[in-house]
PDB file of N, CA and C and ligand atoms in Angstrom:
ATOM      1  N   MET A   1     206.531 192.880  59.018  1.00  0.00           N
ATOM      2  CA  MET A   1     205.115 192.764  58.689  1.00  0.00           C
ATOM      3  C   MET A   1     204.959 192.381  57.226  1.00  0.00           C
ATOM      4  N   TYR A   2     203.849 191.781  56.922  1.00  0.00           N
ATOM      5  CA  TYR A   2     203.613 191.320  55.554  1.00  0.00           C
ATOM      6  C   TYR A   2     202.119 191.313  55.264  1.00  0.00           C
ATOM      7  N   LEU A   3     201.811 191.150  53.967  1.00  0.00           N
ATOM      8  CA  LEU A   3     200.421 191.205  53.516  1.00  0.00           C
ATOM      9  C   LEU A   3     199.770 189.824  53.579  1.00  0.00           C
ATOM     10  N   VAL A   4     198.529 189.798  54.005  1.00  0.00           N
ATOM     11  CA  VAL A   4     197.715 188.576  53.972  1.00  0.00           C
ATOM     12  C   VAL A   4     196.349 188.945  53.390  1.00  0.00           C
ATOM     13  N   ALA A   5     195.621 187.922  52.941  1.00  0.00           N
ATOM     14  CA  ALA A   5     194.293 188.161  52.379  1.00  0.00           C
ATOM     15  C   ALA A   5     193.281 188.396  53.492  1.00  0.00           C
ATOM     16  N   ASP A   6     192.380 189.343  53.250  1.00  0.00           N
ATOM     17  CA  ASP A   6     191.312 189.637  54.215  1.00  0.00           C
ATOM     18  C   ASP A   6     189.988 189.684  53.458  1.00  0.00           C
ATOM     19  N   ILE A   7     189.016 188.914  53.905  1.00  0.00           N
ATOM     20  CA  ILE A   7     187.730 188.793  53.202  1.00  0.00           C
ATOM     21  C   ILE A   7     186.667 189.624  53.898  1.00  0.00           C
ATOM     22  N   ASN A   8     185.989 190.461  53.129  1.00  0.00           N
ATOM     23  CA  ASN A   8     184.899 191.278  53.641  1.00  0.00           C
ATOM     24  C   ASN A   8     183.651 190.397  53.772  1.00  0.00           C
ATOM     25  N   VAL A   9     183.259 190.107  54.990  1.00  0.00           N
ATOM     26  CA  VAL A   9     182.144 189.187  55.240  1.00  0.00           C
ATOM     27  C   VAL A   9     180.842 189.733  54.669  1.00  0.00           C
ATOM     28  N   GLU A  10     180.621 191.036  54.782  1.00  0.00           N
ATOM     29  CA  GLU A  10     179.365 191.611  54.285  1.00  0.00           C
ATOM     30  C   GLU A  10     179.202 191.355  52.786  1.00  0.00           C
ATOM     31  N   ILE A  11     180.295 191.479  52.038  1.00  0.00           N
ATOM     32  CA  ILE A  11     180.213 191.259  50.585  1.00  0.00           C
ATOM     33  C   ILE A  11     180.100 189.766  50.295  1.00  0.00           C
ATOM     34  N   CYS A  12     180.951 188.970  50.901  1.00  0.00           N
ATOM     35  CA  CYS A  12     180.984 187.539  50.609  1.00  0.00           C
ATOM     36  C   CYS A  12     179.662 186.871  51.001  1.00  0.00           C
ATOM     37  N   ALA A  13     179.127 187.223  52.136  1.00  0.00           N
ATOM     38  CA  ALA A  13     177.921 186.552  52.639  1.00  0.00           C
ATOM     39  C   ALA A  13     176.653 187.024  51.948  1.00  0.00           C
ATOM     40  N   ALA A  14     176.767 187.962  51.046  1.00  0.00           N
ATOM     41  CA  ALA A  14     175.615 188.363  50.245  1.00  0.00           C
ATOM     42  C   ALA A  14     175.424 187.425  49.054  1.00  0.00           C
ATOM     43  N   THR A  15     176.385 186.513  48.842  1.00  0.00           N
ATOM     44  CA  THR A  15     176.309 185.565  47.733  1.00  0.00           C
ATOM     45  C   THR A  15     176.482 184.146  48.289  1.00  0.00           C
ATOM     46  N   SER A  16     176.177 183.168  47.460  1.00  0.00           N
ATOM     47  CA  SER A  16     176.427 181.783  47.876  1.00  0.00           C
ATOM     48  C   SER A  16     177.732 181.273  47.266  1.00  0.00           C
ATOM     49  N   CYS A  17     178.560 182.182  46.819  1.00  0.00           N
ATOM     50  CA  CYS A  17     179.822 181.857  46.143  1.00  0.00           C
ATOM     51  C   CYS A  17     180.813 181.220  47.118  1.00  0.00           C
ATOM     52  N   LYS A  18     181.543 180.228  46.639  1.00  0.00           N
ATOM     53  CA  LYS A  18     182.644 179.668  47.445  1.00  0.00           C
ATOM     54  C   LYS A  18     183.887 179.513  46.564  1.00  0.00           C
ATOM     55  N   LEU A  19     183.950 180.302  45.503  1.00  0.00           N
ATOM     56  CA  LEU A  19     184.931 180.058  44.451  1.00  0.00           C
ATOM     57  C   LEU A  19     186.384 180.107  44.936  1.00  0.00           C
ATOM     58  N   CYS A  20     186.730 181.098  45.723  1.00  0.00           N
ATOM     59  CA  CYS A  20     188.137 181.254  46.111  1.00  0.00           C
ATOM     60  C   CYS A  20     188.641 180.049  46.895  1.00  0.00           C
ATOM     61  N   THR A  21     187.748 179.350  47.571  1.00  0.00           N
ATOM     62  CA  THR A  21     188.190 178.207  48.386  1.00  0.00           C
ATOM     63  C   THR A  21     188.771 177.094  47.515  1.00  0.00           C
ATOM     64  N   GLN A  22     188.466 177.128  46.215  1.00  0.00           N
ATOM     65  CA  GLN A  22     188.973 176.091  45.314  1.00  0.00           C
ATOM     66  C   GLN A  22     190.295 176.465  44.674  1.00  0.00           C
ATOM     67  N   PHE A  23     190.757 177.711  44.838  1.00  0.00           N
ATOM     68  CA  PHE A  23     191.923 178.167  44.094  1.00  0.00           C
ATOM     69  C   PHE A  23     193.131 178.518  44.955  1.00  0.00           C
ATOM     70  N   CYS A  24     192.966 178.683  46.241  1.00  0.00           N
ATOM     71  CA  CYS A  24     194.128 179.007  47.072  1.00  0.00           C
ATOM     72  C   CYS A  24     195.132 177.857  46.981  1.00  0.00           C
ATOM     73  N   PRO A  25     196.403 178.137  46.659  1.00  0.00           N
ATOM     74  CA  PRO A  25     197.385 177.062  46.517  1.00  0.00           C
ATOM     75  C   PRO A  25     197.855 176.469  47.845  1.00  0.00           C
ATOM     76  N   GLU A  26     197.526 177.138  48.945  1.00  0.00           N
ATOM     77  CA  GLU A  26     197.924 176.634  50.256  1.00  0.00           C
ATOM     78  C   GLU A  26     196.754 175.849  50.858  1.00  0.00           C
ATOM     79  N   ALA A  27     197.007 174.602  51.236  1.00  0.00           N
ATOM     80  CA  ALA A  27     195.949 173.754  51.783  1.00  0.00           C
ATOM     81  C   ALA A  27     195.353 174.371  53.044  1.00  0.00           C
ATOM     82  N   ASN A  28     194.031 174.268  53.142  1.00  0.00           N
ATOM     83  CA  ASN A  28     193.328 174.664  54.369  1.00  0.00           C
ATOM     84  C   ASN A  28     193.625 176.095  54.802  1.00  0.00           C
ATOM     85  N   THR A  29     193.690 176.985  53.838  1.00  0.00           N
ATOM     86  CA  THR A  29     193.982 178.385  54.169  1.00  0.00           C
ATOM     87  C   THR A  29     192.756 179.266  53.993  1.00  0.00           C
ATOM     88  N   ILE A  30     192.056 179.121  52.866  1.00  0.00           N
ATOM     89  CA  ILE A  30     190.744 179.769  52.781  1.00  0.00           C
ATOM     90  C   ILE A  30     189.702 178.730  53.157  1.00  0.00           C
ATOM     91  N   LEU A  31     188.992 179.009  54.205  1.00  0.00           N
ATOM     92  CA  LEU A  31     187.988 178.096  54.742  1.00  0.00           C
ATOM     93  C   LEU A  31     186.623 178.773  54.618  1.00  0.00           C
ATOM     94  N   TYR A  32     185.581 178.065  54.990  1.00  0.00           N
ATOM     95  CA  TYR A  32     184.226 178.606  54.834  1.00  0.00           C
ATOM     96  C   TYR A  32     183.444 178.385  56.117  1.00  0.00           C
ATOM     97  N   ASN A  33     182.836 179.442  56.587  1.00  0.00           N
ATOM     98  CA  ASN A  33     182.016 179.371  57.801  1.00  0.00           C
ATOM     99  C   ASN A  33     180.559 179.593  57.412  1.00  0.00           C
ATOM    100  N   ASN A  34     179.759 178.546  57.531  1.00  0.00           N
ATOM    101  CA  ASN A  34     178.357 178.634  57.117  1.00  0.00           C
ATOM    102  C   ASN A  34     177.556 179.634  57.931  1.00  0.00           C
ATOM    103  N   ASP A  35     178.030 179.980  59.111  1.00  0.00           N
ATOM    104  CA  ASP A  35     177.264 180.869  59.992  1.00  0.00           C
ATOM    105  C   ASP A  35     177.771 182.308  59.995  1.00  0.00           C
ATOM    106  N   ALA A  36     178.893 182.559  59.332  1.00  0.00           N
ATOM    107  CA  ALA A  36     179.517 183.889  59.446  1.00  0.00           C
ATOM    108  C   ALA A  36     178.573 184.999  59.018  1.00  0.00           C
ATOM    109  N   GLY A  37     177.883 184.808  57.889  1.00  0.00           N
ATOM    110  CA  GLY A  37     176.983 185.849  57.425  1.00  0.00           C
ATOM    111  C   GLY A  37     175.713 185.905  58.244  1.00  0.00           C
ATOM    112  N   LYS A  38     175.229 184.731  58.613  1.00  0.00           N
ATOM    113  CA  LYS A  38     173.960 184.682  59.349  1.00  0.00           C
ATOM    114  C   LYS A  38     174.073 185.381  60.700  1.00  0.00           C
ATOM    115  N   GLU A  39     175.269 185.303  61.277  1.00  0.00           N
ATOM    116  CA  GLU A  39     175.484 186.002  62.549  1.00  0.00           C
ATOM    117  C   GLU A  39     175.282 187.506  62.390  1.00  0.00           C
ATOM    118  N   LYS A  40     175.500 187.985  61.158  1.00  0.00           N
ATOM    119  CA  LYS A  40     175.359 189.419  60.882  1.00  0.00           C
ATOM    120  C   LYS A  40     174.046 189.726  60.175  1.00  0.00           C
ATOM    121  N   GLY A  41     173.132 188.749  60.128  1.00  0.00           N
ATOM    122  CA  GLY A  41     171.843 188.972  59.497  1.00  0.00           C
ATOM    123  C   GLY A  41     171.885 188.869  57.986  1.00  0.00           C
ATOM    124  N   LEU A  42     172.960 188.331  57.434  1.00  0.00           N
ATOM    125  CA  LEU A  42     173.086 188.178  55.987  1.00  0.00           C
ATOM    126  C   LEU A  42     172.626 186.784  55.577  1.00  0.00           C
ATOM    127  N   LYS A  43     172.488 186.588  54.285  1.00  0.00           N
ATOM    128  CA  LYS A  43     171.815 185.387  53.815  1.00  0.00           C
ATOM    129  C   LYS A  43     172.677 184.131  53.876  1.00  0.00           C
ATOM    130  N   TYR A  44     173.975 184.273  53.567  1.00  0.00           N
ATOM    131  CA  TYR A  44     174.833 183.101  53.420  1.00  0.00           C
ATOM    132  C   TYR A  44     175.989 183.134  54.413  1.00  0.00           C
ATOM    133  N   GLY A  45     176.791 182.070  54.386  1.00  0.00           N
ATOM    134  CA  GLY A  45     178.030 182.056  55.136  1.00  0.00           C
ATOM    135  C   GLY A  45     179.103 182.837  54.396  1.00  0.00           C
ATOM    136  N   SER A  46     180.314 182.795  54.909  1.00  0.00           N
ATOM    137  CA  SER A  46     181.401 183.558  54.286  1.00  0.00           C
ATOM    138  C   SER A  46     182.691 182.750  54.298  1.00  0.00           C
ATOM    139  N   ALA A  47     183.484 182.956  53.255  1.00  0.00           N
ATOM    140  CA  ALA A  47     184.856 182.454  53.272  1.00  0.00           C
ATOM    141  C   ALA A  47     185.661 183.278  54.276  1.00  0.00           C
ATOM    142  N   TYR A  48     186.702 182.684  54.825  1.00  0.00           N
ATOM    143  CA  TYR A  48     187.621 183.421  55.692  1.00  0.00           C
ATOM    144  C   TYR A  48     189.006 182.802  55.558  1.00  0.00           C
ATOM    145  N   VAL A  49     190.007 183.543  55.999  1.00  0.00           N
ATOM    146  CA  VAL A  49     191.399 183.153  55.773  1.00  0.00           C
ATOM    147  C   VAL A  49     192.089 182.834  57.094  1.00  0.00           C
ATOM    148  N   ALA A  50     192.728 181.667  57.153  1.00  0.00           N
ATOM    149  CA  ALA A  50     193.609 181.360  58.289  1.00  0.00           C
ATOM    150  C   ALA A  50     194.929 182.070  58.014  1.00  0.00           C
ATOM    151  N   VAL A  51     195.111 183.214  58.632  1.00  0.00           N
ATOM    152  CA  VAL A  51     196.216 184.098  58.233  1.00  0.00           C
ATOM    153  C   VAL A  51     197.587 183.499  58.536  1.00  0.00           C
ATOM    154  N   ASP A  52     197.668 182.597  59.461  1.00  0.00           N
ATOM    155  CA  ASP A  52     198.974 181.996  59.743  1.00  0.00           C
ATOM    156  C   ASP A  52     199.389 181.003  58.661  1.00  0.00           C
ATOM    157  N   ARG A  53     198.494 180.681  57.736  1.00  0.00           N
ATOM    158  CA  ARG A  53     198.832 179.804  56.620  1.00  0.00           C
ATOM    159  C   ARG A  53     198.926 180.568  55.303  1.00  0.00           C
ATOM    160  N   CYS A  54     198.403 181.773  55.262  1.00  0.00           N
ATOM    161  CA  CYS A  54     198.388 182.571  54.027  1.00  0.00           C
ATOM    162  C   CYS A  54     199.795 182.998  53.654  1.00  0.00           C
ATOM    163  N   LYS A  55     200.168 182.771  52.361  1.00  0.00           N
ATOM    164  CA  LYS A  55     201.508 183.137  51.882  1.00  0.00           C
ATOM    165  C   LYS A  55     201.509 184.466  51.130  1.00  0.00           C
ATOM    166  N   GLY A  56     200.360 185.114  51.069  1.00  0.00           N
ATOM    167  CA  GLY A  56     200.312 186.449  50.478  1.00  0.00           C
ATOM    168  C   GLY A  56     200.420 186.487  48.963  1.00  0.00           C
ATOM    169  N   CYS A  57     200.049 185.408  48.280  1.00  0.00           N
ATOM    170  CA  CYS A  57     200.215 185.345  46.821  1.00  0.00           C
ATOM    171  C   CYS A  57     199.163 186.146  46.070  1.00  0.00           C
ATOM    172  N   ALA A  58     198.051 186.439  46.711  1.00  0.00           N
ATOM    173  CA  ALA A  58     196.960 187.249  46.142  1.00  0.00           C
ATOM    174  C   ALA A  58     196.180 186.553  45.020  1.00  0.00           C
ATOM    175  N   GLN A  59     196.358 185.278  44.838  1.00  0.00           N
ATOM    176  CA  GLN A  59     195.545 184.576  43.826  1.00  0.00           C
ATOM    177  C   GLN A  59     194.064 184.671  44.145  1.00  0.00           C
ATOM    178  N   CYS A  60     193.734 184.611  45.421  1.00  0.00           N
ATOM    179  CA  CYS A  60     192.324 184.678  45.815  1.00  0.00           C
ATOM    180  C   CYS A  60     191.721 186.031  45.453  1.00  0.00           C
ATOM    181  N   VAL A  61     192.523 187.089  45.522  1.00  0.00           N
ATOM    182  CA  VAL A  61     192.036 188.421  45.148  1.00  0.00           C
ATOM    183  C   VAL A  61     191.679 188.417  43.668  1.00  0.00           C
ATOM    184  N   TRP A  62     192.555 187.832  42.852  1.00  0.00           N
ATOM    185  CA  TRP A  62     192.299 187.753  41.406  1.00  0.00           C
ATOM    186  C   TRP A  62     191.028 186.948  41.138  1.00  0.00           C
ATOM    187  N   VAL A  63     190.879 185.823  41.809  1.00  0.00           N
ATOM    188  CA  VAL A  63     189.700 184.965  41.597  1.00  0.00           C
ATOM    189  C   VAL A  63     188.425 185.714  41.982  1.00  0.00           C
ATOM    190  N   CYS A  64     188.423 186.353  43.125  1.00  0.00           N
ATOM    191  CA  CYS A  64     187.213 187.052  43.574  1.00  0.00           C
ATOM    192  C   CYS A  64     186.910 188.251  42.675  1.00  0.00           C
ATOM    193  N   ASP A  65     187.937 188.985  42.266  1.00  0.00           N
ATOM    194  CA  ASP A  65     187.710 190.158  41.415  1.00  0.00           C
ATOM    195  C   ASP A  65     187.293 189.766  40.000  1.00  0.00           C
ATOM    196  N   ASN A  66     188.006 188.812  39.402  1.00  0.00           N
ATOM    197  CA  ASN A  66     187.861 188.570  37.965  1.00  0.00           C
ATOM    198  C   ASN A  66     186.990 187.371  37.607  1.00  0.00           C
ATOM    199  N   MET A  67     186.924 186.372  38.462  1.00  0.00           N
ATOM    200  CA  MET A  67     186.082 185.222  38.161  1.00  0.00           C
ATOM    201  C   MET A  67     184.728 185.361  38.855  1.00  0.00           C
ATOM    202  N   ALA A  68     184.749 185.562  40.160  1.00  0.00           N
ATOM    203  CA  ALA A  68     183.484 185.699  40.896  1.00  0.00           C
ATOM    204  C   ALA A  68     182.875 187.079  40.711  1.00  0.00           C
ATOM    205  N   LYS A  69     183.738 188.076  40.468  1.00  0.00           N
ATOM    206  CA  LYS A  69     183.321 189.477  40.280  1.00  0.00           C
ATOM    207  C   LYS A  69     182.595 190.040  41.506  1.00  0.00           C
ATOM    208  N   HIS A  70     183.122 189.681  42.682  1.00  0.00           N
ATOM    209  CA  HIS A  70     182.526 190.180  43.913  1.00  0.00           C
ATOM    210  C   HIS A  70     183.415 191.158  44.670  1.00  0.00           C
ATOM    211  N   HIS A  71     184.684 191.185  44.365  1.00  0.00           N
ATOM    212  CA  HIS A  71     185.601 192.179  44.954  1.00  0.00           C
ATOM    213  C   HIS A  71     185.532 192.183  46.489  1.00  0.00           C
ATOM    214  N   ALA A  72     185.564 190.991  47.058  1.00  0.00           N
ATOM    215  CA  ALA A  72     185.422 190.881  48.514  1.00  0.00           C
ATOM    216  C   ALA A  72     186.761 190.703  49.235  1.00  0.00           C
ATOM    217  N   ILE A  73     187.853 190.522  48.488  1.00  0.00           N
ATOM    218  CA  ILE A  73     189.134 190.222  49.156  1.00  0.00           C
ATOM    219  C   ILE A  73     190.147 191.330  48.876  1.00  0.00           C
ATOM    220  N   LYS A  74     190.825 191.737  49.925  1.00  0.00           N
ATOM    221  CA  LYS A  74     191.916 192.699  49.789  1.00  0.00           C
ATOM    222  C   LYS A  74     193.138 192.154  50.527  1.00  0.00           C
ATOM    223  N   MET A  75     194.298 192.568  50.061  1.00  0.00           N
ATOM    224  CA  MET A  75     195.521 192.233  50.790  1.00  0.00           C
ATOM    225  C   MET A  75     195.731 193.325  51.841  1.00  0.00           C
ATOM    226  N   VAL A  76     195.985 192.893  53.065  1.00  0.00           N
ATOM    227  CA  VAL A  76     196.075 193.828  54.198  1.00  0.00           C
ATOM    228  C   VAL A  76     197.317 193.474  55.010  1.00  0.00           C
ATOM    229  N   MET A  77     197.997 194.482  55.523  1.00  0.00           N
ATOM    230  CA  MET A  77     199.121 194.203  56.420  1.00  0.00           C
ATOM    231  C   MET A  77     198.588 193.428  57.635  1.00  0.00           C
ATOM    232  N   ILE A  78     199.295 192.411  58.030  1.00  0.00           N
ATOM    233  CA  ILE A  78     198.756 191.496  59.040  1.00  0.00           C
ATOM    234  C   ILE A  78     198.427 192.199  60.356  1.00  0.00           C
ATOM    235  N   ASP A  79     199.149 193.258  60.678  1.00  0.00           N
ATOM    236  CA  ASP A  79     198.850 193.946  61.933  1.00  0.00           C
ATOM    237  C   ASP A  79     197.710 194.953  61.792  1.00  0.00           C
ATOM    238  N   GLN A  80     197.140 195.061  60.590  1.00  0.00           N
ATOM    239  CA  GLN A  80     196.021 195.976  60.373  1.00  0.00           C
ATOM    240  C   GLN A  80     194.689 195.240  60.220  1.00  0.00           C
ATOM    241  N   LEU A  81     194.699 193.920  60.366  1.00  0.00           N
ATOM    242  CA  LEU A  81     193.462 193.163  60.201  1.00  0.00           C
ATOM    243  C   LEU A  81     192.452 193.537  61.279  1.00  0.00           C
ATOM    244  N   PRO A  82     191.183 193.780  60.888  1.00  0.00           N
ATOM    245  CA  PRO A  82     190.173 194.072  61.907  1.00  0.00           C
ATOM    246  C   PRO A  82     189.865 192.841  62.752  1.00  0.00           C
ATOM    247  N   GLN A  83     189.970 191.669  62.129  1.00  0.00           N
ATOM    248  CA  GLN A  83     189.715 190.415  62.827  1.00  0.00           C
ATOM    249  C   GLN A  83     190.555 189.360  62.120  1.00  0.00           C
ATOM    250  N   ALA A  84     191.068 188.396  62.843  1.00  0.00           N
ATOM    251  CA  ALA A  84     191.932 187.399  62.211  1.00  0.00           C
ATOM    252  C   ALA A  84     191.514 186.004  62.617  1.00  0.00           C
ATOM    253  N   ALA A  85     191.763 185.042  61.709  1.00  0.00           N
ATOM    254  CA  ALA A  85     191.555 183.634  62.030  1.00  0.00           C
ATOM    255  C   ALA A  85     192.907 182.948  61.969  1.00  0.00           C
ATOM    256  N   ILE A  86     193.237 182.207  62.979  1.00  0.00           N
ATOM    257  CA  ILE A  86     194.482 181.454  62.981  1.00  0.00           C
ATOM    258  C   ILE A  86     194.173 179.969  63.107  1.00  0.00           C
ATOM    259  N   THR A  87     195.116 179.172  62.643  1.00  0.00           N
ATOM    260  CA  THR A  87     194.904 177.728  62.642  1.00  0.00           C
ATOM    261  C   THR A  87     194.851 177.203  64.064  1.00  0.00           C
ATOM    262  N   ASP A  88     193.822 176.448  64.330  1.00  0.00           N
ATOM    263  CA  ASP A  88     193.599 175.959  65.690  1.00  0.00           C
ATOM    264  C   ASP A  88     194.014 174.509  65.827  1.00  0.00           C
ATOM    265  N   ASN A  89     193.881 173.759  64.747  1.00  0.00           N
ATOM    266  CA  ASN A  89     193.981 172.311  64.896  1.00  0.00           C
ATOM    267  C   ASN A  89     194.359 171.711  63.548  1.00  0.00           C
ATOM    268  N   VAL A  90     195.554 171.153  63.429  1.00  0.00           N
ATOM    269  CA  VAL A  90     195.980 170.530  62.179  1.00  0.00           C
ATOM    270  C   VAL A  90     196.346 169.091  62.487  1.00  0.00           C
ATOM    271  N   THR A  91     195.737 168.158  61.771  1.00  0.00           N
ATOM    272  CA  THR A  91     196.080 166.758  61.974  1.00  0.00           C
ATOM    273  C   THR A  91     196.803 166.224  60.751  1.00  0.00           C
ATOM    274  N   TYR A  92     197.335 165.056  60.822  1.00  0.00           N
ATOM    275  CA  TYR A  92     198.071 164.461  59.719  1.00  0.00           C
ATOM    276  C   TYR A  92     197.220 164.444  58.459  1.00  0.00           C
ATOM    277  N   GLY A  93     197.807 164.874  57.363  1.00  0.00           N
ATOM    278  CA  GLY A  93     197.064 164.937  56.119  1.00  0.00           C
ATOM    279  C   GLY A  93     196.246 166.214  55.993  1.00  0.00           C
ATOM    280  N   GLU A  94     196.251 167.020  57.031  1.00  0.00           N
ATOM    281  CA  GLU A  94     195.560 168.305  57.054  1.00  0.00           C
ATOM    282  C   GLU A  94     194.088 168.170  56.684  1.00  0.00           C
ATOM    283  N   LYS A  95     193.503 167.050  57.006  1.00  0.00           N
ATOM    284  CA  LYS A  95     192.093 166.864  56.665  1.00  0.00           C
ATOM    285  C   LYS A  95     191.166 167.485  57.703  1.00  0.00           C
ATOM    286  N   ASP A  96     191.690 167.750  58.865  1.00  0.00           N
ATOM    287  CA  ASP A  96     190.824 168.231  59.937  1.00  0.00           C
ATOM    288  C   ASP A  96     191.236 169.604  60.452  1.00  0.00           C
ATOM    289  N   THR A  97     191.847 170.388  59.563  1.00  0.00           N
ATOM    290  CA  THR A  97     192.239 171.729  59.986  1.00  0.00           C
ATOM    291  C   THR A  97     191.012 172.570  60.302  1.00  0.00           C
ATOM    292  N   THR A  98     191.047 173.226  61.400  1.00  0.00           N
ATOM    293  CA  THR A  98     190.033 174.231  61.689  1.00  0.00           C
ATOM    294  C   THR A  98     190.757 175.523  62.034  1.00  0.00           C
ATOM    295  N   ALA A  99     190.051 176.598  61.968  1.00  0.00           N
ATOM    296  CA  ALA A  99     190.661 177.873  62.326  1.00  0.00           C
ATOM    297  C   ALA A  99     189.790 178.549  63.365  1.00  0.00           C
ATOM    298  N   LEU A 100     190.414 179.402  64.111  1.00  0.00           N
ATOM    299  CA  LEU A 100     189.772 180.033  65.260  1.00  0.00           C
ATOM    300  C   LEU A 100     189.818 181.539  65.059  1.00  0.00           C
ATOM    301  N   LEU A 101     188.692 182.188  65.197  1.00  0.00           N
ATOM    302  CA  LEU A 101     188.709 183.648  65.092  1.00  0.00           C
ATOM    303  C   LEU A 101     189.306 184.241  66.352  1.00  0.00           C
ATOM    304  N   VAL A 102     190.224 185.152  66.181  1.00  0.00           N
ATOM    305  CA  VAL A 102     190.847 185.817  67.328  1.00  0.00           C
ATOM    306  C   VAL A 102     190.682 187.321  67.144  1.00  0.00           C
ATOM    307  N   SER A 103     190.967 188.049  68.179  1.00  0.00           N
ATOM    308  CA  SER A 103     190.864 189.505  68.054  1.00  0.00           C
ATOM    309  C   SER A 103     192.041 190.033  67.258  1.00  0.00           C
ATOM    310  N   GLN A 104     192.069 191.317  67.072  1.00  0.00           N
ATOM    311  CA  GLN A 104     193.079 191.941  66.215  1.00  0.00           C
ATOM    312  C   GLN A 104     194.489 191.512  66.617  1.00  0.00           C
ATOM    313  N   MET A 105     195.279 191.176  65.597  1.00  0.00           N
ATOM    314  CA  MET A 105     196.649 190.729  65.830  1.00  0.00           C
ATOM    315  C   MET A 105     197.559 191.949  65.786  1.00  0.00           C
ATOM    316  N   VAL A 106     197.908 192.435  66.903  1.00  0.00           N
ATOM    317  CA  VAL A 106     198.817 193.583  66.967  1.00  0.00           C
ATOM    318  C   VAL A 106     200.040 193.137  67.740  1.00  0.00           C
ATOM    319  N   GLY A 107     201.166 193.240  67.115  1.00  0.00           N
ATOM    320  CA  GLY A 107     202.382 192.801  67.786  1.00  0.00           C
ATOM    321  C   GLY A 107     203.516 193.746  67.581  1.00  0.00           C
TER     322      GLY A 107
HETATM  323  S1  SF4 B   1     185.491 184.407  45.684  1.00  0.00           S
HETATM  324 FE1  SF4 B   1     184.923 186.235  46.880  1.00  0.00          FE
HETATM  325  S2  SF4 B   1     182.673 186.177  47.082  1.00  0.00           S
HETATM  326 FE2  SF4 B   1     183.405 184.117  46.429  1.00  0.00          FE
HETATM  327  S3  SF4 B   1     183.655 182.976  48.365  1.00  0.00           S
HETATM  328 FE3  SF4 B   1     185.641 183.906  47.877  1.00  0.00          FE
HETATM  329  S4  SF4 B   1     185.622 185.894  48.999  1.00  0.00           S
HETATM  330 FE4  SF4 B   1     183.515 185.160  48.890  1.00  0.00          FE
HETATM  331  S1  SF4 B   2     196.811 185.277  49.320  1.00  0.00           S
HETATM  332 FE1  SF4 B   2     197.312 183.260  48.370  1.00  0.00          FE
HETATM  333  S2  SF4 B   2     197.831 181.938  50.121  1.00  0.00           S
HETATM  334 FE2  SF4 B   2     196.733 183.705  50.949  1.00  0.00          FE
HETATM  335  S3  SF4 B   2     194.586 183.084  51.071  1.00  0.00           S
HETATM  336 FE3  SF4 B   2     194.879 184.136  49.084  1.00  0.00          FE
HETATM  337  S4  SF4 B   2     195.323 182.512  47.602  1.00  0.00           S
HETATM  338 FE4  SF4 B   2     195.636 181.659  49.661  1.00  0.00          FE
END
């Protein structure tokens, strides 16, 4: 088991921030869902992590804590995630990567 980034939708969707999506060193790993917050009655969408691409570097945690100052990301053991997104579709050049929300990953 290993650590991956997990984004708290309630915190993230309370802001219009998308900062962490610009700093993750892994392509197409932190993505943004415009409807994630609205589904929960919140104002904005939320960033989310394709955990099968996350390398556990925690740069996004630093960005959210120290640059955005929202403290919405924590590193979590992958089998403890309440909800996970995995990569659904990767095409050449990774321009069309999408991720799919799945239920808890317990293995
Ligand atoms: S930096 Fe934090 S608040 Fe901003 S988009 Fe990322 S998770 Fe959300
Ligand atoms: S821990 Fe690193 S690889 Fe994973 S989402 Fe955050 S910045 Fe990207």
